[in-house]
Short mmCIF file of C-alpha atoms in Angstrom, two decimals:
data_model
loop_
_atom_site.label_atom_id
_atom_site.label_comp_id
_atom_site.label_asym_id
_atom_site.label_seq_id
_atom_site.Cartn_x
_atom_site.Cartn_y
_atom_site.Cartn_z
CA MET Z 1333 91.47 92.46 135.87
CA GLY Z 1334 94.58 92.16 137.47
CA ARG Z 1335 94.83 92.90 141.67
CA LYS Z 1336 94.30 96.37 141.97
CA VAL Z 1337 97.56 98.93 142.16
CA ALA Z 1338 97.40 101.73 145.39
CA ILE Z 1339 100.03 104.51 146.02
CA ILE Z 1340 101.42 104.08 148.77
CA GLY Z 1341 103.67 107.33 149.28
CA ALA Z 1342 104.47 110.75 146.33
CA LYS Z 1343 107.62 112.16 147.46
CA MET Z 1344 109.39 115.40 145.31
CA THR Z 1345 112.70 117.66 145.22
CA LYS Z 1346 112.40 120.87 145.16
CA PHE Z 1347 111.97 122.19 140.83
CA GLY Z 1348 114.14 124.58 139.99
CA ASN Z 1349 117.83 125.07 139.12
CA LEU Z 1350 119.55 122.85 141.83
CA ILE Z 1351 123.31 123.08 140.38
CA ASP Z 1352 124.48 121.59 143.78
CA LYS Z 1353 122.27 118.69 143.01
CA THR Z 1354 123.51 115.54 140.41
CA LEU Z 1355 121.43 113.49 138.56
CA MET Z 1356 121.83 110.33 140.96
CA ASP Z 1357 120.81 113.18 144.17
CA LEU Z 1358 117.50 114.48 142.20
CA LEU Z 1359 117.02 109.98 142.24
CA VAL Z 1360 118.29 108.88 145.64
CA GLU Z 1361 116.38 111.55 147.81
CA PRO Z 1362 113.07 111.15 146.69
CA SER Z 1363 113.20 107.83 146.71
CA GLU Z 1364 114.60 107.54 150.32
CA SER Z 1365 112.72 109.71 152.11
CA LEU Z 1366 110.09 107.07 150.96
CA ILE Z 1367 111.95 104.56 152.22
CA GLU Z 1368 111.82 106.35 155.91
CA GLU Z 1369 108.90 107.79 156.20
CA PHE Z 1370 106.59 105.01 155.38
CA LYS Z 1371 110.14 101.69 156.92
CA VAL Z 1372 109.70 99.82 153.84
CA GLU Z 1373 112.38 97.60 154.65
CA ARG Z 1374 113.80 97.85 151.76
CA SER Z 1375 114.22 93.73 150.18
CA LYS Z 1376 109.97 93.94 150.33
CA ILE Z 1377 111.22 96.52 146.75
CA THR Z 1378 111.79 94.13 143.73
CA SER Z 1379 111.72 96.37 141.05
CA VAL Z 1380 112.89 99.85 139.75
CA TYR Z 1381 112.06 101.34 137.14
CA VAL Z 1382 113.38 105.38 136.23
CA SER Z 1383 112.34 107.97 133.70
CA ASN Z 1384 114.68 110.10 132.35
CA LEU Z 1385 115.69 111.56 129.12
CA LEU Z 1386 119.06 112.74 129.39
CA GLY Z 1387 120.98 111.14 131.28
CA GLU Z 1388 123.69 110.16 128.56
CA ILE Z 1389 124.30 114.10 127.89
CA SER Z 1390 123.34 116.17 131.37
CA SER Z 1391 125.34 113.81 133.85
CA ARG Z 1392 127.70 111.33 131.26
CA GLN Z 1393 125.38 108.37 132.39
CA THR Z 1394 123.13 105.35 131.71
CA ALA Z 1395 121.70 102.65 133.13
CA VAL Z 1396 120.50 104.89 136.08
CA ALA Z 1397 117.62 103.00 136.97
CA THR Z 1398 120.91 100.22 137.70
CA ALA Z 1399 122.55 103.06 139.63
CA LEU Z 1400 119.90 104.17 142.05
CA ALA Z 1401 118.97 100.76 142.77
CA ASP Z 1402 122.64 100.68 144.37
CA TYR Z 1403 122.95 103.67 145.58
CA ILE Z 1404 119.99 103.05 147.64
CA GLY Z 1405 120.63 99.50 148.70
CA LEU Z 1406 117.95 97.01 146.66
CA LYS Z 1407 119.73 94.16 146.27
CA ASN Z 1408 118.85 91.92 143.46
CA VAL Z 1409 116.60 92.98 142.34
CA ALA Z 1410 115.00 93.85 138.36
CA ALA Z 1411 115.90 97.97 137.29
CA GLU Z 1412 114.96 99.47 133.96
CA ARG Z 1413 115.33 103.26 131.85
CA ILE Z 1414 111.93 104.03 131.16
CA GLU Z 1415 112.03 106.14 128.19
CA ASN Z 1416 109.35 107.74 125.91
CA GLY Z 1417 110.02 111.72 125.62
CA PRO Z 1418 108.88 114.37 128.67
CA ALA Z 1419 105.91 110.94 128.95
CA SER Z 1420 108.52 108.75 130.51
CA GLY Z 1421 107.26 109.86 134.07
CA ALA Z 1422 103.45 108.80 133.02
CA SER Z 1423 105.17 105.41 131.37
CA ALA Z 1424 107.15 104.17 134.18
CA LEU Z 1425 103.56 104.51 136.67
CA ARG Z 1426 101.97 102.92 133.92
CA TYR Z 1427 104.74 99.70 133.89
CA ALA Z 1428 104.60 99.37 137.73
CA PHE Z 1429 101.12 98.97 136.92
CA MET Z 1430 100.87 96.81 134.53
CA GLU Z 1431 103.92 94.39 136.77
CA ILE Z 1432 102.00 94.73 140.13
CA SER Z 1433 98.52 94.32 138.40
CA SER Z 1434 99.70 90.82 136.91
CA GLY Z 1435 101.94 89.62 140.50
CA ASN Z 1436 105.04 90.12 139.30
CA SER Z 1437 105.61 92.11 142.17
CA ASP Z 1438 104.01 93.53 144.90
CA MET Z 1439 105.62 96.54 145.40
CA VAL Z 1440 107.73 98.78 143.15
CA LEU Z 1441 109.62 101.60 143.61
CA VAL Z 1442 109.12 104.15 140.12
CA ALA Z 1443 111.19 107.31 140.26
CA GLY Z 1444 112.09 109.65 137.57
CA ALA Z 1445 114.66 112.87 137.30
CA GLU Z 1446 115.88 116.07 135.06
CA LYS Z 1447 119.04 118.34 134.75
CA MET Z 1448 118.02 120.48 131.87
CA ARG Z 1449 120.75 123.09 133.16
CA THR Z 1450 123.59 121.89 133.09
CA ALA Z 1451 124.03 122.53 129.17
CA PRO Z 1452 123.48 125.42 127.04
CA THR Z 1453 119.57 126.76 126.05
CA ASP Z 1454 120.80 126.10 122.79
CA VAL Z 1455 122.15 122.66 123.16
CA VAL Z 1456 119.00 121.66 125.50
CA THR Z 1457 117.18 123.56 123.08
CA ASP Z 1458 118.12 121.39 120.04
CA LEU Z 1459 118.78 117.82 122.21
CA VAL Z 1460 114.98 118.05 123.22
CA SER Z 1461 114.11 118.56 119.49
CA MET Z 1462 115.47 114.60 118.59
CA MET Z 1463 111.72 113.51 119.70
CA SER Z 1464 110.05 115.22 116.60
CA HIS Z 1465 110.21 112.84 112.69
CA PRO Z 1466 113.72 112.73 112.50
CA GLU Z 1467 112.82 112.87 108.42
CA VAL Z 1468 110.24 115.79 108.31
CA GLU Z 1469 111.77 117.61 111.00
CA TYR Z 1470 113.95 117.25 113.09
CA PRO Z 1471 115.90 118.35 109.66
CA SER Z 1472 114.36 122.17 109.64
CA GLY Z 1473 115.31 123.26 113.13
CA ALA Z 1474 112.27 121.88 114.37
CA THR Z 1475 111.75 122.70 118.08
CA MET Z 1476 109.15 121.73 120.58
CA PRO Z 1477 107.67 125.62 121.30
CA SER Z 1478 108.06 126.11 117.49
CA LEU Z 1479 105.45 122.64 116.84
CA GLY Z 1480 104.05 124.24 119.97
CA ALA Z 1481 103.53 127.41 118.15
CA MET Z 1482 102.49 126.29 114.70
CA PHE Z 1483 99.51 123.80 116.48
CA ALA Z 1484 98.36 127.03 118.63
CA ARG Z 1485 98.33 129.42 115.01
CA LEU Z 1486 95.65 126.89 114.31
CA TYR Z 1487 93.22 126.64 117.00
CA MET Z 1488 93.75 129.31 118.38
CA GLN Z 1489 92.23 130.13 114.98
CA LYS Z 1490 89.88 127.48 114.71
CA TYR Z 1491 88.56 127.92 117.95
CA ASP Z 1492 88.41 131.53 118.72
CA VAL Z 1493 91.33 131.99 121.13
CA LYS Z 1494 92.74 134.82 121.88
CA PRO Z 1495 96.20 135.96 123.44
CA GLU Z 1496 94.50 136.67 126.84
CA HIS Z 1497 93.32 133.19 127.26
CA LEU Z 1498 97.68 131.56 127.23
CA ALA Z 1499 98.16 134.31 129.77
CA MET Z 1500 94.82 134.11 131.69
CA VAL Z 1501 96.52 129.61 131.98
CA ALA Z 1502 100.14 131.35 133.59
CA VAL Z 1503 98.95 133.54 136.17
CA LYS Z 1504 96.04 130.43 137.43
CA ASN Z 1505 99.23 128.24 137.65
CA HIS Z 1506 101.88 130.79 138.46
CA SER Z 1507 99.57 131.90 140.79
CA ASN Z 1508 99.31 127.91 142.63
CA ALA Z 1509 102.51 127.50 141.95
CA MET Z 1510 102.93 130.14 144.84
CA LYS Z 1511 101.03 127.57 147.33
CA ASN Z 1512 103.26 124.95 145.81
CA PRO Z 1513 106.59 124.80 148.70
CA PHE Z 1514 108.06 122.84 145.43
CA ALA Z 1515 108.19 124.67 142.14
CA GLN Z 1516 110.22 126.15 140.35
CA LEU Z 1517 108.65 130.10 139.05
CA LYS Z 1518 107.49 131.92 142.49
CA LYS Z 1519 106.32 134.70 141.07
CA GLU Z 1520 103.01 136.47 140.47
CA VAL Z 1521 101.80 137.43 137.02
CA THR Z 1522 99.16 139.76 136.02
CA LEU Z 1523 97.28 139.66 132.53
CA GLU Z 1524 98.74 143.50 132.73
CA GLN Z 1525 102.22 142.21 133.07
CA LEU Z 1526 102.19 138.84 130.27
CA ILE Z 1527 99.61 140.85 127.19
CA GLY Z 1528 99.48 144.89 128.11
CA PRO Z 1529 100.23 147.42 126.70
CA GLY Z 1530 104.59 147.21 126.67
CA SER Z 1531 104.56 143.75 128.13
CA GLU Z 1532 106.94 143.33 124.63
CA SER Z 1533 109.84 143.35 127.16
CA PHE Z 1534 108.41 141.33 130.07
CA ASN Z 1535 106.77 138.49 128.08
CA PRO Z 1536 108.82 138.58 124.42
CA TYR Z 1537 107.96 136.25 121.17
CA VAL Z 1538 109.85 133.09 122.21
CA ALA Z 1539 107.76 131.00 118.53
CA GLU Z 1540 105.19 133.30 117.82
CA PRO Z 1541 102.09 133.37 118.68
CA LEU Z 1542 103.62 132.29 121.84
CA ARG Z 1543 105.50 134.34 124.44
CA LEU Z 1544 107.94 133.27 127.26
CA TYR Z 1545 105.52 133.02 129.64
CA ASP Z 1546 103.45 130.92 127.57
CA MET Z 1547 106.87 128.25 127.98
CA SER Z 1548 106.88 125.85 131.10
CA PRO Z 1549 110.61 126.82 131.80
CA MET Z 1550 113.50 124.19 131.60
CA THR Z 1551 114.16 122.42 135.17
CA ASP Z 1552 116.46 120.59 137.26
CA GLY Z 1553 114.36 118.31 139.65
CA GLY Z 1554 113.50 114.75 140.54
CA ALA Z 1555 110.21 112.53 141.75
CA ALA Z 1556 108.87 109.43 142.93
CA LEU Z 1557 106.98 107.18 143.70
CA LEU Z 1558 105.73 103.88 145.80
CA LEU Z 1559 103.39 100.85 144.41
CA ALA Z 1560 101.69 97.16 145.54
CA ASP Z 1561 99.07 96.06 145.39
CA LEU Z 1562 95.92 97.09 147.28
CA ASP Z 1563 96.98 94.79 150.04
CA THR Z 1564 100.43 95.34 151.12
CA ALA Z 1565 99.57 99.09 150.77
CA LEU Z 1566 96.89 99.13 153.06
CA SER Z 1567 100.22 97.78 155.67
CA TYR Z 1568 101.82 100.64 154.99
CA THR Z 1569 99.30 103.12 154.87
CA LYS Z 1570 95.82 104.01 155.46
CA LYS Z 1571 95.37 106.60 152.61
CA PRO Z 1572 96.87 104.47 149.01
CA VAL Z 1573 95.79 105.90 146.27
CA ILE Z 1574 93.87 103.41 143.48
CA LEU Z 1575 95.70 103.35 140.11
CA GLU Z 1576 92.16 102.84 138.75
CA GLY Z 1577 93.32 103.20 134.72
CA VAL Z 1578 96.21 103.35 132.72
CA GLY Z 1579 95.55 103.78 128.99
CA GLU Z 1580 98.49 104.62 125.73
CA SER Z 1581 97.82 105.99 123.04
CA THR Z 1582 100.31 107.43 119.92
CA ASP Z 1583 99.83 109.87 117.42
CA ALA Z 1584 101.09 109.76 113.99
CA LEU Z 1585 104.84 110.97 115.06
CA ALA Z 1586 105.63 114.32 112.70
CA LEU Z 1587 102.58 117.27 113.19
CA GLN Z 1588 102.28 117.69 109.38
CA ASP Z 1589 100.98 114.36 109.26
CA ARG Z 1590 98.26 114.61 111.21
CA ASP Z 1591 94.88 114.73 109.26
CA ASP Z 1592 93.45 117.52 111.51
CA PRO Z 1593 96.40 118.67 113.44
CA THR Z 1594 94.46 120.88 115.72
CA GLU Z 1595 93.56 118.23 117.34
CA LEU Z 1596 95.30 116.15 119.68
CA LYS Z 1597 94.11 112.24 118.87
CA ALA Z 1598 96.99 110.54 121.33
CA VAL Z 1599 95.66 112.99 124.75
CA ARG Z 1600 92.21 112.34 123.83
CA LEU Z 1601 92.82 108.37 122.80
CA SER Z 1602 94.45 108.06 126.35
CA ALA Z 1603 92.04 109.12 128.70
CA GLU Z 1604 89.18 107.31 126.64
CA LYS Z 1605 90.88 103.89 128.04
CA ALA Z 1606 92.27 105.51 130.96
CA TYR Z 1607 88.33 106.47 131.87
CA ARG Z 1608 86.80 102.76 130.68
CA MET Z 1609 89.12 100.68 132.61
CA SER Z 1610 88.16 103.08 135.74
CA GLY Z 1611 84.90 102.75 134.15
CA ILE Z 1612 85.25 106.41 136.09
CA LYS Z 1613 83.93 108.77 133.49
CA PRO Z 1614 85.61 112.70 132.50
CA GLU Z 1615 81.87 114.44 134.57
CA GLU Z 1616 83.33 112.69 137.40
CA ILE Z 1617 86.90 114.40 138.03
CA ASN Z 1618 87.40 116.11 140.49
CA VAL Z 1619 91.24 117.16 140.33
CA ALA Z 1620 93.62 117.05 137.07
CA GLU Z 1621 97.34 117.59 136.34
CA VAL Z 1622 97.68 117.68 132.36
CA HIS Z 1623 100.80 118.66 130.16
CA ASP Z 1624 100.81 122.50 129.76
CA ALA Z 1625 103.99 122.44 128.26
CA PHE Z 1626 102.63 125.93 126.96
CA THR Z 1627 99.64 127.53 128.03
CA VAL Z 1628 97.77 126.58 124.97
CA LEU Z 1629 98.22 122.48 125.60
CA GLU Z 1630 96.30 123.51 128.64
CA ILE Z 1631 92.62 125.10 127.13
CA ALA Z 1632 93.12 122.22 124.31
CA ILE Z 1633 93.87 119.06 126.97
CA SER Z 1634 91.12 120.09 129.07
CA GLU Z 1635 88.34 119.78 126.75
CA GLU Z 1636 90.44 116.84 124.32
CA VAL Z 1637 89.54 115.05 127.79
CA GLY Z 1638 86.52 115.58 128.49
CA PHE Z 1639 86.52 118.07 130.82
CA PHE Z 1640 84.55 120.76 128.12
CA LYS Z 1641 83.39 120.48 125.31
CA LYS Z 1642 85.84 121.77 122.20
CA GLY Z 1643 85.72 125.09 122.22
CA GLU Z 1644 84.45 125.59 125.34
CA GLY Z 1645 87.57 125.54 127.48
CA LYS Z 1646 88.15 129.06 127.45
CA LEU Z 1647 85.65 129.43 128.84
CA ALA Z 1648 86.05 127.49 131.73
CA LEU Z 1649 89.82 128.86 132.25
CA GLN Z 1650 87.76 133.07 131.31
CA ASN Z 1651 84.56 131.98 134.04
CA GLY Z 1652 87.17 130.51 136.88
CA VAL Z 1653 85.80 126.82 136.72
CA THR Z 1654 89.65 125.08 136.76
CA LYS Z 1655 90.59 127.28 139.80
CA ILE Z 1656 91.24 125.15 142.73
CA ASP Z 1657 88.44 126.26 144.48
CA GLY Z 1658 86.55 126.06 140.75
CA GLU Z 1659 84.03 122.90 139.52
CA LYS Z 1660 86.92 120.96 137.63
CA PRO Z 1661 90.68 122.10 139.38
CA ILE Z 1662 93.35 121.85 137.13
CA ASN Z 1663 97.12 122.20 137.17
CA THR Z 1664 96.87 123.08 140.61
CA SER Z 1665 100.16 122.13 141.11
CA GLY Z 1666 101.18 125.15 138.86
CA GLY Z 1667 101.79 122.66 136.39
CA LEU Z 1668 104.31 122.16 134.34
CA LYS Z 1669 104.24 126.04 133.32
CA ALA Z 1670 105.61 127.09 136.94
CA ARG Z 1671 106.14 124.37 138.92
CA GLY Z 1672 108.44 123.49 136.30
CA HIS Z 1673 109.30 120.46 133.77
CA PRO Z 1674 112.00 118.37 134.53
CA LEU Z 1675 111.25 115.98 131.42
CA GLY Z 1676 111.30 112.80 132.36
CA ALA Z 1677 109.74 113.93 136.34
CA THR Z 1678 107.74 115.60 134.33
CA GLY Z 1679 104.91 112.61 134.97
CA LEU Z 1680 105.69 111.45 138.72
CA ALA Z 1681 105.14 115.00 139.65
CA GLN Z 1682 101.78 114.69 138.33
CA ALA Z 1683 101.18 112.30 139.94
CA THR Z 1684 102.60 112.84 143.18
CA GLU Z 1685 99.90 116.48 143.11
CA ILE Z 1686 97.54 114.12 143.16
CA THR Z 1687 98.71 111.70 145.41
CA TRP Z 1688 98.85 114.57 147.89
CA GLN Z 1689 95.69 116.08 146.98
CA LEU Z 1690 93.71 112.48 147.20
CA GLN Z 1691 95.54 112.41 150.63
CA GLY Z 1692 93.97 115.43 151.90
CA VAL Z 1693 98.01 116.66 152.30
CA ALA Z 1694 97.80 119.61 149.77
CA ASP Z 1695 98.16 122.25 152.01
CA GLN Z 1696 97.43 125.41 150.72
CA ARG Z 1697 96.05 124.56 147.33
CA GLN Z 1698 93.65 121.27 148.72
CA VAL Z 1699 90.53 120.99 146.77
CA LYS Z 1700 88.21 119.86 148.95
CA ASP Z 1701 87.00 116.58 149.12
CA ALA Z 1702 88.86 115.49 146.28
CA SER Z 1703 88.52 111.26 145.78
CA THR Z 1704 88.86 111.10 141.51
CA GLY Z 1705 91.87 112.11 140.35
CA PHE Z 1706 93.35 112.26 136.34
CA THR Z 1707 96.87 113.15 135.20
CA VAL Z 1708 97.83 113.59 131.47
CA ASN Z 1709 101.42 113.48 130.53
CA MET Z 1710 102.45 114.25 126.78
CA GLY Z 1711 105.32 112.93 124.84
CA GLY Z 1712 106.70 114.38 121.94
CA PHE Z 1713 104.54 117.13 120.51
CA GLY Z 1714 101.12 115.27 121.26
CA SER Z 1715 102.49 112.39 119.44
CA ASN Z 1716 101.91 110.01 122.40
CA ALA Z 1717 100.56 110.71 125.59
CA VAL Z 1718 99.97 108.52 129.21
CA SER Z 1719 96.66 109.68 131.15
CA ILE Z 1720 96.01 107.92 134.02
CA VAL Z 1721 92.63 107.83 136.87
CA TYR Z 1722 92.99 107.83 140.49
CA ARG Z 1723 90.95 107.22 143.03
CA ARG Z 1724 91.16 107.82 146.82
CA TYR Z 1725 90.42 104.30 149.07
CA MET F 112 107.60 118.80 94.42
CA LYS F 113 106.99 114.54 93.91
CA GLY F 114 104.57 113.40 96.61
CA TYR F 115 103.82 109.78 97.57
CA ARG F 116 100.38 108.58 97.30
CA CYS F 117 99.49 105.66 99.44
CA ASN F 118 96.94 103.40 97.18
CA LYS F 119 94.45 102.23 100.14
CA CYS F 120 93.41 105.40 101.39
CA GLY F 121 95.18 107.57 99.22
CA LYS F 122 96.64 109.86 101.72
CA VAL F 123 99.46 111.32 99.57
CA TYR F 124 103.08 112.35 101.38
CA THR F 125 105.86 114.40 100.81
CA TYR F 126 108.84 112.20 101.09
CA ASN F 127 108.72 108.52 100.71
CA ARG F 128 106.92 106.29 103.64
CA LYS F 129 107.25 101.97 103.51
CA VAL F 130 104.12 102.17 105.89
CA CYS F 131 100.95 104.63 106.12
CA VAL F 132 101.08 106.08 109.38
CA ASN F 133 97.16 106.64 108.23
CA CYS F 134 96.35 102.93 107.47
CA GLY F 135 98.80 100.78 107.71
CA TYR F 136 99.16 99.98 103.98
CA THR F 137 102.31 99.39 102.03
CA GLY F 138 101.89 100.31 98.63
CA PHE F 139 103.18 103.91 96.99
CA SER F 140 102.26 105.42 93.71
CA GLU F 141 104.72 108.72 92.37
CA THR F 142 102.38 111.79 91.92
CA GLU F 143 103.98 114.83 90.35
CA LEU F 144 102.77 117.84 92.96
CA GLY F 145 103.95 120.16 91.47
CA ASP F 146 106.00 123.43 92.53
CA GLU F 147 103.44 125.87 94.07
CA ALA F 148 102.18 125.52 98.17
CA LYS F 149 99.97 127.22 100.40
CA LEU F 150 101.25 128.25 104.22
CA ILE F 151 98.90 126.39 106.44
CA THR F 152 100.79 127.89 109.77
CA TYR F 153 103.71 128.96 111.16
CA THR F 154 106.15 131.01 113.25
CA VAL F 155 108.82 133.72 114.22
CA LEU F 156 111.68 131.32 116.70
CA TYR F 157 113.54 133.59 117.94
CA VAL F 158 115.27 130.31 120.07
CA VAL F 159 117.01 128.11 118.01
CA PRO F 160 118.74 125.23 118.16
CA ALA F 161 122.10 124.04 118.01
CA GLY F 162 123.11 123.60 114.57
CA ILE F 163 121.02 126.22 113.22
CA GLU F 164 122.82 129.07 112.05
CA ARG F 165 119.07 131.63 111.07
CA SER F 166 117.51 133.25 113.95
CA PRO F 167 114.92 134.50 114.08
CA LEU F 168 113.53 131.31 112.01
CA VAL F 169 110.57 131.63 110.89
CA LEU F 170 108.85 127.80 110.18
CA GLY F 171 106.01 126.61 109.10
CA ILE F 172 103.52 123.16 106.97
CA VAL F 173 102.59 124.62 103.90
CA GLU F 174 99.59 122.03 101.49
CA PHE F 175 100.23 121.25 97.92
CA LYS F 176 97.31 120.19 96.00
CA ASP F 177 95.68 116.45 97.02
CA GLY F 178 96.49 117.57 100.55
CA ALA F 179 100.08 117.14 100.59
CA ARG F 180 101.61 118.25 102.87
CA MET F 181 105.42 119.68 104.55
CA PHE F 182 106.94 120.99 106.85
CA GLY F 183 110.07 123.55 106.60
CA GLN F 184 111.99 127.19 106.92
CA ILE F 185 109.99 130.16 105.36
CA MET F 186 112.40 132.38 104.56
CA THR F 187 110.58 134.91 103.99
CA ASP F 188 110.34 138.59 107.33
CA LYS F 189 107.08 138.70 107.31
CA PRO F 190 104.54 135.25 106.54
CA GLN F 191 100.92 134.57 106.11
CA VAL F 192 99.12 132.43 106.84
CA GLY F 193 97.80 132.11 102.41
CA MET F 194 100.30 132.53 101.16
CA LYS F 195 101.59 131.03 97.67
CA LEU F 196 105.20 129.92 98.72
CA LYS F 197 107.17 126.68 96.45
CA PRO F 198 110.23 124.73 97.64
CA GLN F 199 114.22 124.63 96.74
CA TYR F 200 116.74 122.77 97.52
CA GLY F 201 120.12 123.69 99.21
CA LYS F 202 121.69 123.52 103.19
CA LEU F 203 118.98 123.19 106.00
CA ARG F 204 121.09 123.63 109.68
CA VAL F 205 124.55 122.01 110.53
CA LYS F 206 124.60 118.20 112.48
CA ASP F 207 127.36 116.24 114.58
CA GLY F 208 129.78 118.61 112.61
CA LYS F 209 127.93 118.12 109.12
CA GLU F 210 125.78 119.54 107.21
CA ILE F 211 122.17 118.47 105.81
CA ASN F 212 120.79 119.37 103.20
CA GLY F 213 116.61 120.10 102.24
CA TYR F 214 113.81 121.62 100.60
CA TYR F 215 113.14 124.50 102.52
CA PHE F 216 110.27 127.76 100.78
CA VAL F 217 110.71 130.69 99.22
CA PRO F 218 107.59 133.29 98.29
CA ALA F 219 106.62 132.59 95.20
#
């Protein structure tokens, strides 16, 4: 084992429709805010990772990590952009983890951002669908929601999950987002509005059986974290958050090629790797952020990562176990569903929420005495996942 | 429909692969899957990507004999899990100004 790796601090921009902000604004703002708050001498940061998917098209920009180093005056550093679909953020953290753990750097900046609101919806939908299988999915018009919907139909049938269970995820996560000043969707919703009589106009179908409120929105946003070896981190903060375990796994790229398409094997295996490295078990996790790009995923993932038995995620949800004051709070930030899902920034926003929870600064969303946390960030539709286990110092 | 059976684990694909994603083996045998497939899951998609002309678009995964699965467009207004479908070849979408052709499915 290498050195202990810790998060010194985490920052994010407000998520939403940020028409006046450029991709660089969304990377620079949280990064500068970290450097200022922790009074970091810029020369101490020796490496920068930037997670971003659509820079070429959203902003006519590549090599964004080099651009960030330039903008914030980091001289002669290593700077690389990380692209792993919507799991790019957690992948960037994984690179920082490996670099610090191995002793190659003492302090690393990780920043992620996405501009999704500039191009028309059908164009962004097409761009995002480019991560599907190029021969057997993309040509027929596969989109992430369509793959999510085909998964949902099979999963709901197998485990008797009803539309009201999906709606419960939306109600909970919208409610959590009301307490998060950085969240995109600031609107309480009720089960009646989402699935009651006449709900089709308020909550139309997007990809049957999934409806508008089963989907995460298109989001502009950025987030950044500053990481260091534990000794260095302790000279900047009394409340470092340790990355105890990091795991990643792929699965077959195309949904059709997975033996059981209701399984999220990449999620399960990445979580198992992270738990093993950390020595922390799923039952010991106090707070988690999971990749609820679609409501059904929050339920399925909560089972795959070992919080609940298969088929029992819906019961935990229904019984309030996953609420902020429940035994196993999930997506206290509002999740991808309501905090927003700016692809390249999402994994970092998840890590930011867990950092704040474990530092005890999550305000109205604070989970009492949280000392361990977990995130899982999915790339593609279940074809890649990165899990991280965190512990308060 | 032509299928490709992995000579090691037996997994059957509806498209030609160099390496089996299931077991990593590199040898395949061609096999005939027939023209009858069953719909195992589907969605009716109301937000279609640029390059797709049909909206709403029905998409699904069908299963041929021997468990060979294939994702594609389903040409029906009334999709139902379990319904019998057959493949047809034709235009699927436009990409970078060019037509892309391939298999889609119609009720058998």
